[in-house]
Amino acid sequence: MQIAPALLLDERQAEIRRRLASSDRVIAGDLALEFQVSEDTIRRDLRELAAAGQCIRVYGGALPVPAPDLSLNERYGIGTERKRHLARAMAAFAQRGMTIFLDAGSTNLAAAHMLPEDLDLTVVTHAPHIAAAVLDRPGLRLFMIGGKVDTKTGAATGAQGMRELEQLRPDIAFIGACAVSGVTGVTAFDAEDAEFKRLLTRQSRVSLVGAVNEKIGTAAPYPVFPLSAFDHIVIEKDLDPAKRASLAISPPVLVSA
């Protein structure tokens, strides 16, 4: 149903926010036609919403921003059982004698609990919460890289951590994703975190991203890499088919149980 053209600026932007909250993107041309305004007007609306942190602008439209980032402990308490399903699918990539790097993130924290203890695995991380989980698993060897820990990301993402990461060549890295989109790829809320993830992806022989449904079709401010840069994407079985199709990715997509 077409919306009346007499919408005021605030009303129009409120409607755009509503659509972003219920969809994976908005298209500037479609909005201009529906609201009976110019595309320039819609682009100004999207610029203002992006400046307010309410969307991420992309070519031709905008993507929603994920829910506000929480601490690692808070994130781990949300959707715990679903993250366990993802973590099992991710842990299935572990092979005997591998060195596995676990990036910061609540899904990767769940993966730390799922890694098998009988495969002579070495786990490397820069996240104290993940290190503590691995330390409780006697069958796993643990190495930490470090420096100052950022309280928001729950990991050491600064210069010292980057230098130490440059000396490593993990067999596989589980990359934490703040947001995942076929348009913007994997993105992060923090610039240093994004830079660390880029280096980790380059240093690792195989890279894997696991993401719950809420992160699919959203974008955070700092880009990591397009989805095609990763070897495997692990998603939930009940992801909306349209959102799955919107990923439009070449690497294998694995669906958790």
PDB file of C-alpha atoms in Angstrom, residues 14-252:
ATOM      1  CA  ALA A  14      10.446   7.074  11.437  1.00  0.00           C
ATOM      2  CA  GLU A  15       8.914   4.877   8.742  1.00  0.00           C
ATOM      3  CA  ILE A  16      12.361   4.164   7.275  1.00  0.00           C
ATOM      4  CA  ARG A  17      13.616   3.174  10.746  1.00  0.00           C
ATOM      5  CA  ARG A  18      10.621   0.869  11.160  1.00  0.00           C
ATOM      6  CA  ARG A  19      11.386  -0.841   7.860  1.00  0.00           C
ATOM      7  CA  LEU A  20      15.038  -1.249   8.707  1.00  0.00           C
ATOM      8  CA  ALA A  21      14.021  -2.899  11.981  1.00  0.00           C
ATOM      9  CA  SER A  22      11.812  -5.427  10.181  1.00  0.00           C
ATOM     10  CA  SER A  23      13.853  -6.034   7.028  1.00  0.00           C
ATOM     11  CA  ASP A  24      17.423  -6.604   5.971  1.00  0.00           C
ATOM     12  CA  ARG A  25      17.711  -3.426   3.848  1.00  0.00           C
ATOM     13  CA  VAL A  26      15.918  -0.499   2.241  1.00  0.00           C
ATOM     14  CA  ILE A  27      16.332   0.652  -1.379  1.00  0.00           C
ATOM     15  CA  ALA A  28      16.471   4.397  -2.005  1.00  0.00           C
ATOM     16  CA  GLY A  29      14.722   4.216  -5.372  1.00  0.00           C
ATOM     17  CA  ASP A  30      11.820   2.176  -3.990  1.00  0.00           C
ATOM     18  CA  LEU A  31      11.364   4.558  -1.049  1.00  0.00           C
ATOM     19  CA  ALA A  32      11.432   7.612  -3.318  1.00  0.00           C
ATOM     20  CA  LEU A  33       8.722   6.133  -5.514  1.00  0.00           C
ATOM     21  CA  GLU A  34       6.557   5.118  -2.580  1.00  0.00           C
ATOM     22  CA  PHE A  35       6.895   8.366  -0.626  1.00  0.00           C
ATOM     23  CA  GLN A  36       6.639  10.413  -3.849  1.00  0.00           C
ATOM     24  CA  VAL A  37       9.811  12.355  -3.157  1.00  0.00           C
ATOM     25  CA  SER A  38      13.125  12.554  -4.999  1.00  0.00           C
ATOM     26  CA  GLU A  39      15.911  10.030  -4.527  1.00  0.00           C
ATOM     27  CA  ASP A  40      18.074  12.925  -3.355  1.00  0.00           C
ATOM     28  CA  THR A  41      15.584  13.488  -0.525  1.00  0.00           C
ATOM     29  CA  ILE A  42      15.751   9.817   0.465  1.00  0.00           C
ATOM     30  CA  ARG A  43      19.537   9.867   0.286  1.00  0.00           C
ATOM     31  CA  ARG A  44      19.558  12.846   2.655  1.00  0.00           C
ATOM     32  CA  ASP A  45      17.253  10.940   4.999  1.00  0.00           C
ATOM     33  CA  LEU A  46      19.604   7.949   4.943  1.00  0.00           C
ATOM     34  CA  ARG A  47      22.653  10.149   5.519  1.00  0.00           C
ATOM     35  CA  GLU A  48      20.993  11.685   8.580  1.00  0.00           C
ATOM     36  CA  LEU A  49      19.945   8.275   9.930  1.00  0.00           C
ATOM     37  CA  ALA A  50      23.454   6.916   9.338  1.00  0.00           C
ATOM     38  CA  ALA A  51      25.006   9.924  11.116  1.00  0.00           C
ATOM     39  CA  ALA A  52      22.753   9.143  14.081  1.00  0.00           C
ATOM     40  CA  GLY A  53      23.949   5.516  14.087  1.00  0.00           C
ATOM     41  CA  GLN A  54      20.549   4.194  13.007  1.00  0.00           C
ATOM     42  CA  CYS A  55      21.598   2.549   9.737  1.00  0.00           C
ATOM     43  CA  ILE A  56      24.621   1.804   7.586  1.00  0.00           C
ATOM     44  CA  ARG A  57      24.556   3.397   4.146  1.00  0.00           C
ATOM     45  CA  VAL A  58      25.393   1.173   1.192  1.00  0.00           C
ATOM     46  CA  TYR A  59      25.214   1.753  -2.541  1.00  0.00           C
ATOM     47  CA  GLY A  60      21.571   2.297  -3.473  1.00  0.00           C
ATOM     48  CA  GLY A  61      20.144   2.202   0.047  1.00  0.00           C
ATOM     49  CA  ALA A  62      20.903   1.227   3.641  1.00  0.00           C
ATOM     50  CA  LEU A  63      21.246  -1.745   5.968  1.00  0.00           C
ATOM     51  CA  PRO A  64      20.098  -2.002   9.589  1.00  0.00           C
ATOM     52  CA  VAL A  65      22.600  -1.780  12.427  1.00  0.00           C
ATOM     53  CA  PRO A  66      22.702  -4.821  14.746  1.00  0.00           C
ATOM     54  CA  ALA A  67      21.331  -4.539  18.266  1.00  0.00           C
ATOM     55  CA  PRO A  68      23.566  -2.468  20.571  1.00  0.00           C
ATOM     56  CA  ASP A  69      26.791  -4.263  21.341  1.00  0.00           C
ATOM     57  CA  LEU A  70      26.942  -5.738  24.836  1.00  0.00           C
ATOM     58  CA  SER A  71      29.760  -7.086  26.959  1.00  0.00           C
ATOM     59  CA  LEU A  72      30.969 -10.610  26.221  1.00  0.00           C
ATOM     60  CA  ASN A  73      29.299 -11.960  29.367  1.00  0.00           C
ATOM     61  CA  GLU A  74      26.001 -10.309  28.418  1.00  0.00           C
ATOM     62  CA  ARG A  75      26.200 -11.605  24.835  1.00  0.00           C
ATOM     63  CA  TYR A  76      26.993 -15.126  25.969  1.00  0.00           C
ATOM     64  CA  GLY A  77      23.793 -15.176  28.031  1.00  0.00           C
ATOM     65  CA  ILE A  78      21.624 -14.430  24.965  1.00  0.00           C
ATOM     66  CA  GLY A  79      20.502 -17.303  22.726  1.00  0.00           C
ATOM     67  CA  THR A  80      22.805 -19.721  24.491  1.00  0.00           C
ATOM     68  CA  GLU A  81      21.298 -22.923  23.106  1.00  0.00           C
ATOM     69  CA  ARG A  82      21.302 -21.611  19.529  1.00  0.00           C
ATOM     70  CA  LYS A  83      24.949 -20.615  19.856  1.00  0.00           C
ATOM     71  CA  ARG A  84      25.726 -24.124  21.093  1.00  0.00           C
ATOM     72  CA  HIS A  85      24.238 -25.528  17.881  1.00  0.00           C
ATOM     73  CA  LEU A  86      26.397 -23.194  15.811  1.00  0.00           C
ATOM     74  CA  ALA A  87      29.437 -24.017  17.943  1.00  0.00           C
ATOM     75  CA  ARG A  88      28.990 -27.772  17.348  1.00  0.00           C
ATOM     76  CA  ALA A  89      28.976 -27.209  13.591  1.00  0.00           C
ATOM     77  CA  MET A  90      32.078 -25.031  13.885  1.00  0.00           C
ATOM     78  CA  ALA A  91      33.907 -27.476  16.167  1.00  0.00           C
ATOM     79  CA  ALA A  92      33.374 -30.233  13.594  1.00  0.00           C
ATOM     80  CA  PHE A  93      36.147 -28.595  11.540  1.00  0.00           C
ATOM     81  CA  ALA A  94      38.734 -29.503  14.168  1.00  0.00           C
ATOM     82  CA  GLN A  95      41.154 -32.158  12.958  1.00  0.00           C
ATOM     83  CA  ARG A  96      43.937 -33.948  14.799  1.00  0.00           C
ATOM     84  CA  GLY A  97      46.948 -31.802  15.606  1.00  0.00           C
ATOM     85  CA  MET A  98      45.427 -28.526  14.429  1.00  0.00           C
ATOM     86  CA  THR A  99      46.195 -25.092  15.812  1.00  0.00           C
ATOM     87  CA  ILE A 100      42.888 -23.222  16.105  1.00  0.00           C
ATOM     88  CA  PHE A 101      42.602 -19.486  16.750  1.00  0.00           C
ATOM     89  CA  LEU A 102      39.428 -18.437  18.559  1.00  0.00           C
ATOM     90  CA  ASP A 103      38.647 -14.776  17.946  1.00  0.00           C
ATOM     91  CA  ALA A 104      36.639 -12.822  20.524  1.00  0.00           C
ATOM     92  CA  GLY A 105      32.875 -13.355  20.519  1.00  0.00           C
ATOM     93  CA  SER A 106      30.140 -15.185  22.370  1.00  0.00           C
ATOM     94  CA  THR A 107      29.648 -17.813  19.635  1.00  0.00           C
ATOM     95  CA  ASN A 108      33.379 -18.532  19.683  1.00  0.00           C
ATOM     96  CA  LEU A 109      33.189 -18.766  23.459  1.00  0.00           C
ATOM     97  CA  ALA A 110      30.580 -21.477  22.971  1.00  0.00           C
ATOM     98  CA  ALA A 111      32.924 -23.144  20.465  1.00  0.00           C
ATOM     99  CA  ALA A 112      35.648 -23.245  23.116  1.00  0.00           C
ATOM    100  CA  HIS A 113      33.394 -25.553  25.132  1.00  0.00           C
ATOM    101  CA  MET A 114      32.644 -27.756  22.108  1.00  0.00           C
ATOM    102  CA  LEU A 115      36.134 -28.500  20.811  1.00  0.00           C
ATOM    103  CA  PRO A 116      36.981 -32.210  21.251  1.00  0.00           C
ATOM    104  CA  GLU A 117      39.673 -33.019  23.799  1.00  0.00           C
ATOM    105  CA  ASP A 118      41.043 -36.125  22.068  1.00  0.00           C
ATOM    106  CA  LEU A 119      42.536 -34.569  18.909  1.00  0.00           C
ATOM    107  CA  ASP A 120      45.758 -33.064  20.286  1.00  0.00           C
ATOM    108  CA  LEU A 121      44.504 -29.531  19.552  1.00  0.00           C
ATOM    109  CA  THR A 122      46.284 -26.266  20.287  1.00  0.00           C
ATOM    110  CA  VAL A 123      44.015 -23.273  20.876  1.00  0.00           C
ATOM    111  CA  VAL A 124      45.268 -19.701  20.539  1.00  0.00           C
ATOM    112  CA  THR A 125      43.216 -16.679  21.581  1.00  0.00           C
ATOM    113  CA  HIS A 126      43.538 -13.036  22.584  1.00  0.00           C
ATOM    114  CA  ALA A 127      40.326 -13.126  24.653  1.00  0.00           C
ATOM    115  CA  PRO A 128      40.613 -13.879  28.413  1.00  0.00           C
ATOM    116  CA  HIS A 129      37.063 -15.285  28.645  1.00  0.00           C
ATOM    117  CA  ILE A 130      37.823 -17.786  25.899  1.00  0.00           C
ATOM    118  CA  ALA A 131      41.202 -18.625  27.421  1.00  0.00           C
ATOM    119  CA  ALA A 132      39.504 -19.376  30.756  1.00  0.00           C
ATOM    120  CA  ALA A 133      37.057 -21.728  29.033  1.00  0.00           C
ATOM    121  CA  VAL A 134      39.888 -23.573  27.272  1.00  0.00           C
ATOM    122  CA  LEU A 135      41.914 -23.728  30.486  1.00  0.00           C
ATOM    123  CA  ASP A 136      39.131 -25.823  32.004  1.00  0.00           C
ATOM    124  CA  ARG A 137      39.516 -28.394  29.190  1.00  0.00           C
ATOM    125  CA  PRO A 138      42.517 -30.597  30.099  1.00  0.00           C
ATOM    126  CA  GLY A 139      42.758 -32.143  26.646  1.00  0.00           C
ATOM    127  CA  LEU A 140      43.492 -28.809  24.937  1.00  0.00           C
ATOM    128  CA  ARG A 141      46.744 -26.840  24.842  1.00  0.00           C
ATOM    129  CA  LEU A 142      46.305 -23.106  25.323  1.00  0.00           C
ATOM    130  CA  PHE A 143      48.385 -20.186  24.077  1.00  0.00           C
ATOM    131  CA  MET A 144      47.455 -16.546  24.633  1.00  0.00           C
ATOM    132  CA  ILE A 145      48.596 -13.499  22.762  1.00  0.00           C
ATOM    133  CA  GLY A 146      48.188 -10.239  24.534  1.00  0.00           C
ATOM    134  CA  GLY A 147      48.573  -6.680  25.469  1.00  0.00           C
ATOM    135  CA  LYS A 148      45.905  -4.405  26.831  1.00  0.00           C
ATOM    136  CA  VAL A 149      42.432  -5.967  26.852  1.00  0.00           C
ATOM    137  CA  ASP A 150      39.605  -3.817  25.508  1.00  0.00           C
ATOM    138  CA  THR A 151      36.646  -4.137  27.873  1.00  0.00           C
ATOM    139  CA  LYS A 152      34.060  -3.807  25.091  1.00  0.00           C
ATOM    140  CA  THR A 153      35.432  -6.431  22.708  1.00  0.00           C
ATOM    141  CA  GLY A 154      36.773  -8.603  25.535  1.00  0.00           C
ATOM    142  CA  ALA A 155      40.102  -9.076  23.754  1.00  0.00           C
ATOM    143  CA  ALA A 156      43.575  -7.632  23.177  1.00  0.00           C
ATOM    144  CA  THR A 157      43.284  -6.048  19.732  1.00  0.00           C
ATOM    145  CA  GLY A 158      46.028  -3.414  19.970  1.00  0.00           C
ATOM    146  CA  ALA A 159      49.540  -3.173  18.553  1.00  0.00           C
ATOM    147  CA  GLN A 160      51.105  -5.836  20.798  1.00  0.00           C
ATOM    148  CA  GLY A 161      48.437  -8.391  19.941  1.00  0.00           C
ATOM    149  CA  MET A 162      48.834  -7.602  16.238  1.00  0.00           C
ATOM    150  CA  ARG A 163      52.624  -8.061  16.414  1.00  0.00           C
ATOM    151  CA  GLU A 164      52.251 -11.426  18.116  1.00  0.00           C
ATOM    152  CA  LEU A 165      49.572 -12.509  15.641  1.00  0.00           C
ATOM    153  CA  GLU A 166      51.961 -11.800  12.763  1.00  0.00           C
ATOM    154  CA  GLN A 167      54.203 -14.595  14.109  1.00  0.00           C
ATOM    155  CA  LEU A 168      51.401 -17.181  13.909  1.00  0.00           C
ATOM    156  CA  ARG A 169      49.967 -19.303  11.114  1.00  0.00           C
ATOM    157  CA  PRO A 170      46.849 -21.033  12.515  1.00  0.00           C
ATOM    158  CA  ASP A 171      45.383 -23.990  10.643  1.00  0.00           C
ATOM    159  CA  ILE A 172      41.933 -22.492  11.085  1.00  0.00           C
ATOM    160  CA  ALA A 173      40.532 -19.303  12.631  1.00  0.00           C
ATOM    161  CA  PHE A 174      37.035 -18.830  13.956  1.00  0.00           C
ATOM    162  CA  ILE A 175      36.379 -15.172  13.133  1.00  0.00           C
ATOM    163  CA  GLY A 176      33.903 -13.340  15.356  1.00  0.00           C
ATOM    164  CA  ALA A 177      31.349 -11.279  13.415  1.00  0.00           C
ATOM    165  CA  CYS A 178      29.389  -8.329  14.764  1.00  0.00           C
ATOM    166  CA  ALA A 179      27.322  -8.205  11.568  1.00  0.00           C
ATOM    167  CA  VAL A 180      27.096 -10.221   8.338  1.00  0.00           C
ATOM    168  CA  SER A 181      25.708  -9.073   4.995  1.00  0.00           C
ATOM    169  CA  GLY A 182      26.003 -10.029   1.359  1.00  0.00           C
ATOM    170  CA  VAL A 183      26.539  -6.329   0.623  1.00  0.00           C
ATOM    171  CA  THR A 184      28.997  -5.221   3.316  1.00  0.00           C
ATOM    172  CA  GLY A 185      30.447  -8.619   4.275  1.00  0.00           C
ATOM    173  CA  VAL A 186      31.634  -9.153   7.849  1.00  0.00           C
ATOM    174  CA  THR A 187      31.790  -5.904   9.831  1.00  0.00           C
ATOM    175  CA  ALA A 188      32.705  -4.877  13.382  1.00  0.00           C
ATOM    176  CA  PHE A 189      31.783  -2.174  15.888  1.00  0.00           C
ATOM    177  CA  ASP A 190      35.387  -1.295  16.743  1.00  0.00           C
ATOM    178  CA  ALA A 191      38.113  -0.151  14.319  1.00  0.00           C
ATOM    179  CA  GLU A 192      40.977  -2.005  16.055  1.00  0.00           C
ATOM    180  CA  ASP A 193      38.860  -5.139  16.312  1.00  0.00           C
ATOM    181  CA  ALA A 194      38.160  -4.991  12.573  1.00  0.00           C
ATOM    182  CA  GLU A 195      41.862  -4.542  11.822  1.00  0.00           C
ATOM    183  CA  PHE A 196      42.724  -7.521  14.042  1.00  0.00           C
ATOM    184  CA  LYS A 197      40.126  -9.692  12.279  1.00  0.00           C
ATOM    185  CA  ARG A 198      41.546  -8.736   8.876  1.00  0.00           C
ATOM    186  CA  LEU A 199      45.048  -9.762   9.910  1.00  0.00           C
ATOM    187  CA  LEU A 200      43.776 -12.959  11.518  1.00  0.00           C
ATOM    188  CA  THR A 201      41.930 -13.924   8.337  1.00  0.00           C
ATOM    189  CA  ARG A 202      45.048 -13.322   6.234  1.00  0.00           C
ATOM    190  CA  GLN A 203      47.333 -15.240   8.629  1.00  0.00           C
ATOM    191  CA  SER A 204      45.119 -18.334   8.840  1.00  0.00           C
ATOM    192  CA  ARG A 205      45.115 -21.203   6.362  1.00  0.00           C
ATOM    193  CA  VAL A 206      41.331 -21.546   6.708  1.00  0.00           C
ATOM    194  CA  SER A 207      38.866 -18.965   8.045  1.00  0.00           C
ATOM    195  CA  LEU A 208      35.364 -19.614   9.319  1.00  0.00           C
ATOM    196  CA  VAL A 209      32.564 -17.283  10.446  1.00  0.00           C
ATOM    197  CA  GLY A 210      29.582 -18.387  12.530  1.00  0.00           C
ATOM    198  CA  ALA A 211      26.620 -16.024  12.985  1.00  0.00           C
ATOM    199  CA  VAL A 212      23.188 -16.228  14.599  1.00  0.00           C
ATOM    200  CA  ASN A 213      20.135 -15.066  12.659  1.00  0.00           C
ATOM    201  CA  GLU A 214      20.015 -11.584  14.208  1.00  0.00           C
ATOM    202  CA  LYS A 215      23.399 -10.699  12.722  1.00  0.00           C
ATOM    203  CA  ILE A 216      22.503 -11.679   9.158  1.00  0.00           C
ATOM    204  CA  GLY A 217      21.569  -8.784   6.881  1.00  0.00           C
ATOM    205  CA  THR A 218      22.995  -6.153   9.223  1.00  0.00           C
ATOM    206  CA  ALA A 219      26.083  -3.963   9.073  1.00  0.00           C
ATOM    207  CA  ALA A 220      28.414  -2.423  11.640  1.00  0.00           C
ATOM    208  CA  PRO A 221      30.594   0.646  10.940  1.00  0.00           C
ATOM    209  CA  TYR A 222      33.984  -1.015  10.349  1.00  0.00           C
ATOM    210  CA  PRO A 223      34.515  -3.468   7.462  1.00  0.00           C
ATOM    211  CA  VAL A 224      36.514  -6.653   7.842  1.00  0.00           C
ATOM    212  CA  PHE A 225      36.239  -8.490   4.507  1.00  0.00           C
ATOM    213  CA  PRO A 226      33.586  -9.461   1.931  1.00  0.00           C
ATOM    214  CA  LEU A 227      32.026 -12.851   2.627  1.00  0.00           C
ATOM    215  CA  SER A 228      33.923 -14.340  -0.318  1.00  0.00           C
ATOM    216  CA  ALA A 229      37.164 -13.866   1.655  1.00  0.00           C
ATOM    217  CA  PHE A 230      36.143 -16.561   4.155  1.00  0.00           C
ATOM    218  CA  ASP A 231      36.299 -20.290   3.522  1.00  0.00           C
ATOM    219  CA  HIS A 232      33.175 -21.241   5.476  1.00  0.00           C
ATOM    220  CA  ILE A 233      30.070 -19.451   6.785  1.00  0.00           C
ATOM    221  CA  VAL A 234      28.029 -21.242   9.458  1.00  0.00           C
ATOM    222  CA  ILE A 235      24.422 -20.094   9.863  1.00  0.00           C
ATOM    223  CA  GLU A 236      21.327 -21.302  11.702  1.00  0.00           C
ATOM    224  CA  LYS A 237      19.007 -23.819  10.099  1.00  0.00           C
ATOM    225  CA  ASP A 238      15.929 -21.613  10.428  1.00  0.00           C
ATOM    226  CA  LEU A 239      17.400 -18.471   8.848  1.00  0.00           C
ATOM    227  CA  ASP A 240      14.796 -16.742   6.685  1.00  0.00           C
ATOM    228  CA  PRO A 241      15.230 -18.015   3.081  1.00  0.00           C
ATOM    229  CA  ALA A 242      15.282 -14.471   1.688  1.00  0.00           C
ATOM    230  CA  LYS A 243      18.065 -13.481   4.086  1.00  0.00           C
ATOM    231  CA  ARG A 244      20.010 -16.612   3.214  1.00  0.00           C
ATOM    232  CA  ALA A 245      19.649 -15.827  -0.484  1.00  0.00           C
ATOM    233  CA  SER A 246      20.765 -12.245   0.147  1.00  0.00           C
ATOM    234  CA  LEU A 247      24.138 -13.504   1.365  1.00  0.00           C
ATOM    235  CA  ALA A 248      24.974 -14.412  -2.235  1.00  0.00           C
ATOM    236  CA  ILE A 249      28.266 -15.988  -1.227  1.00  0.00           C
ATOM    237  CA  SER A 250      30.682 -18.315  -2.966  1.00  0.00           C
ATOM    238  CA  PRO A 251      32.197 -20.091   0.072  1.00  0.00           C
ATOM    239  CA  PRO A 252      30.336 -23.145   1.396  1.00  0.00           C
TER     240      PRO A 252
END
